Steps between C-alpha positions, in 0.01 A plus 500: 500500500851480350732240649864604497733247350817440707789661314769248585319165492247553223666752267512412129843383390697788346853580380613591852408152628687338211807708582482393864497134395789551256734669747407252777627221275846657513601349835417135416647549151830618652489216753465244222775668299730512803460128573521397134802701390722350771436154354638618164792693649601248767710263283719787378529691828580175684818477294586871515448531877624151583183400679488173690178308573419711806570824314274401212224409743531831683487700178194308379315515834585854611220664298243255638614579853469869416140459380421320827644786706349770279147367535533442873651840581349741250140384509458663844706802389266551204197489727658770715658747254276448196505320166629765260831584670604137529369428149769725355786449747512122465555518122767769548688252721450225241645715220800615704592151623457348154739758350757449779519128414700597192804591713509214750835329553425249776224252577382668820434823310268323258321318784442827690376689194262222399377475858419874508342479154286210622393705802384777266295251297359338813390844614326560167266202537291639788527856366386423144225257598361732769500805273344303214226355722422845637487685166335262252126417499363171628444339160863563399658417836525122457646497147732794581649335809524165320686680223788570739590130483486511121742794515743285702501238225545759229801641684642153557465408133633835377816456709593181316459665160700806614775283649518290185534817288790627715703179506718612210626818667803315640632359828348792692154451350369391841547859626279637224244228570474596867490875437229451236247454783523876553337568161146373571522633856588849375214488250246406764645763733423769242148362450438510874605860545147638467308235697313662791471386859220255583185693599398213728833515684468877536147455636623239749739766633222758526620701197161514328555827313813363329316179413214690337744720309667191346163350410399823325830503311485135391127433462341845473279449805518460876437178688181438692533590864451135594801386297751724675338526842513122528877521464519793740316292756760222484736524793841504340793353688701738717735243652788558263627338186573127484392276786232748603321456167494122535373532856228728368400240238438242772347749744239602244415142403686465170714206613295247300528693169875536567531125561297416191691733265841394631432125490328476162767720338779297665342171385469626143850642470711247693442204265459712185820704530724202572337279235541769233857573608602134465248406231754385235671272754166362620388431143826325421476282810147398395619388158415804284755547222491856365478681833566848353208486254274343761588764759436780249155356423416459867607856586289636213199311634554665839455842339178376336384379841552843654307665215212256546501570873471874431184433300348260752573697817182705451290250306573191708577676826802511730421199720397250224800600285747446784345166597500378139863604450611309809303190396652503150853547636462221756361258240793570266767458770348178636479358149864597435597316817346171384508506117755269332815693415511361148185685385669828404199655324273445802762649733520817291119523493488470880765770543293719266190433713688585819643824366169608345302425817744667738538803275123546459463542876822692556344839423306470826830544683446876462121506483412343834751684723407833340128441557496347847680771700379854578675801347717582802628138523483394134868538411601330826283198419621479139862548607485223760339257255763593240776430751355158582478414131866584444591298808330209325690569177837510675436193714363283220777593255760406760324180609392353164845361402525342847155341484569373148809320630310360799155427353562491127318713243165327553519541877593867465202569274268320743641718779414802285147362464478478879603865544248602233230297681561709813426809290177340375389412854566852627311643202198276563494604865584869482456647149207744463345611172558869433436554128171689551619707795630854522846540649344617825271195516768245413721619787230445763611141547215296343483163669639209294240265357218752551316710246677831444305821567309635204679774302388854553218608270658716234321573173688372200767323706620192313655190645 
């Protein structure tokens, strides 16, 4: 008797899957570029636009606020209207708004354009992660979704090199810096033009014939009836876009996965984003001399950490990797809070340990939300968790200078350790292991701390 191998979960990795991963990296890459290029352009545009402290803060924070709104609003929209349409439209908005920044004359115009651009990027997070999770096979899903975080860092680093190269253009160089964000966005927009709709989403809407047609086009075979009928059997939300989707998440028992994904992501990002933003100042206050060279080393180690996490996410597993990353980050922050400030080498080593540990587990920010929600609620769950993470980024970046004044650098780092410890506790209590599960199995809410269901028997299926 021949056992049919599920097309989506157990397919061998091919060029189509690699293309899906590449184009999915476009959103996080553009997000990193957007947030990085403003740091290079801000000194010049502050003078040209006459920005005061409030104006500079608004310009810097507007994109983060946009990502928060984009994830919160467009996750549910994506679950309702489909992945492919939103996948293209959000990058169109990004390109248009980036180009319009060239002609701004007043501060409010820049704030509005960066806010809208941020919304487009925030919308891309749930779209790209949902489409990737639904189109790549199980053995590629963890590394592919973890790779979205690596793409963010590549975009962030690229923006500094691009900004540095454009400094010599003249007093209006900041305009060219800001409009340069349209270049990678336009490239990824072209690459996305031929990406099909998610067959699982189509099946969840009862459009089985269209789903099978896409599978034939992309993989040369149809899915097993079980794969698509399972999605057809899911009761998709009919209560409208927005609040109705969140109500549906709780009504169908996905409140715990939503809590877990939101809290662990928040507890990773809140300390990490603020510490990296103010890292040179923190290093200087702890007695480190060459803060630029030290910061460059530490940032490079973060990229290594993400790459290591991509390798370990399948070999080590989701739950052990996340726990280990939290433990390493907490140990580093606690040590930084108590180590003598005169030991500069040890301080740099501890910052390296913190950045490596946090980065190694950061890829799970896209893996877990994409795996723990069913197809018709996946983008809503990812979008909400994304929004909570950006709320953490905004709050911590605003609060860190205040806590440093009140508690000192050591006290601030110990506070960061406390926030990270909350993430560890929530992970220990709520994180399931999903590395061996199909996408359908992982979204059936495995109970935390219990053995996950065995993967479906599929000949030749690797881990």
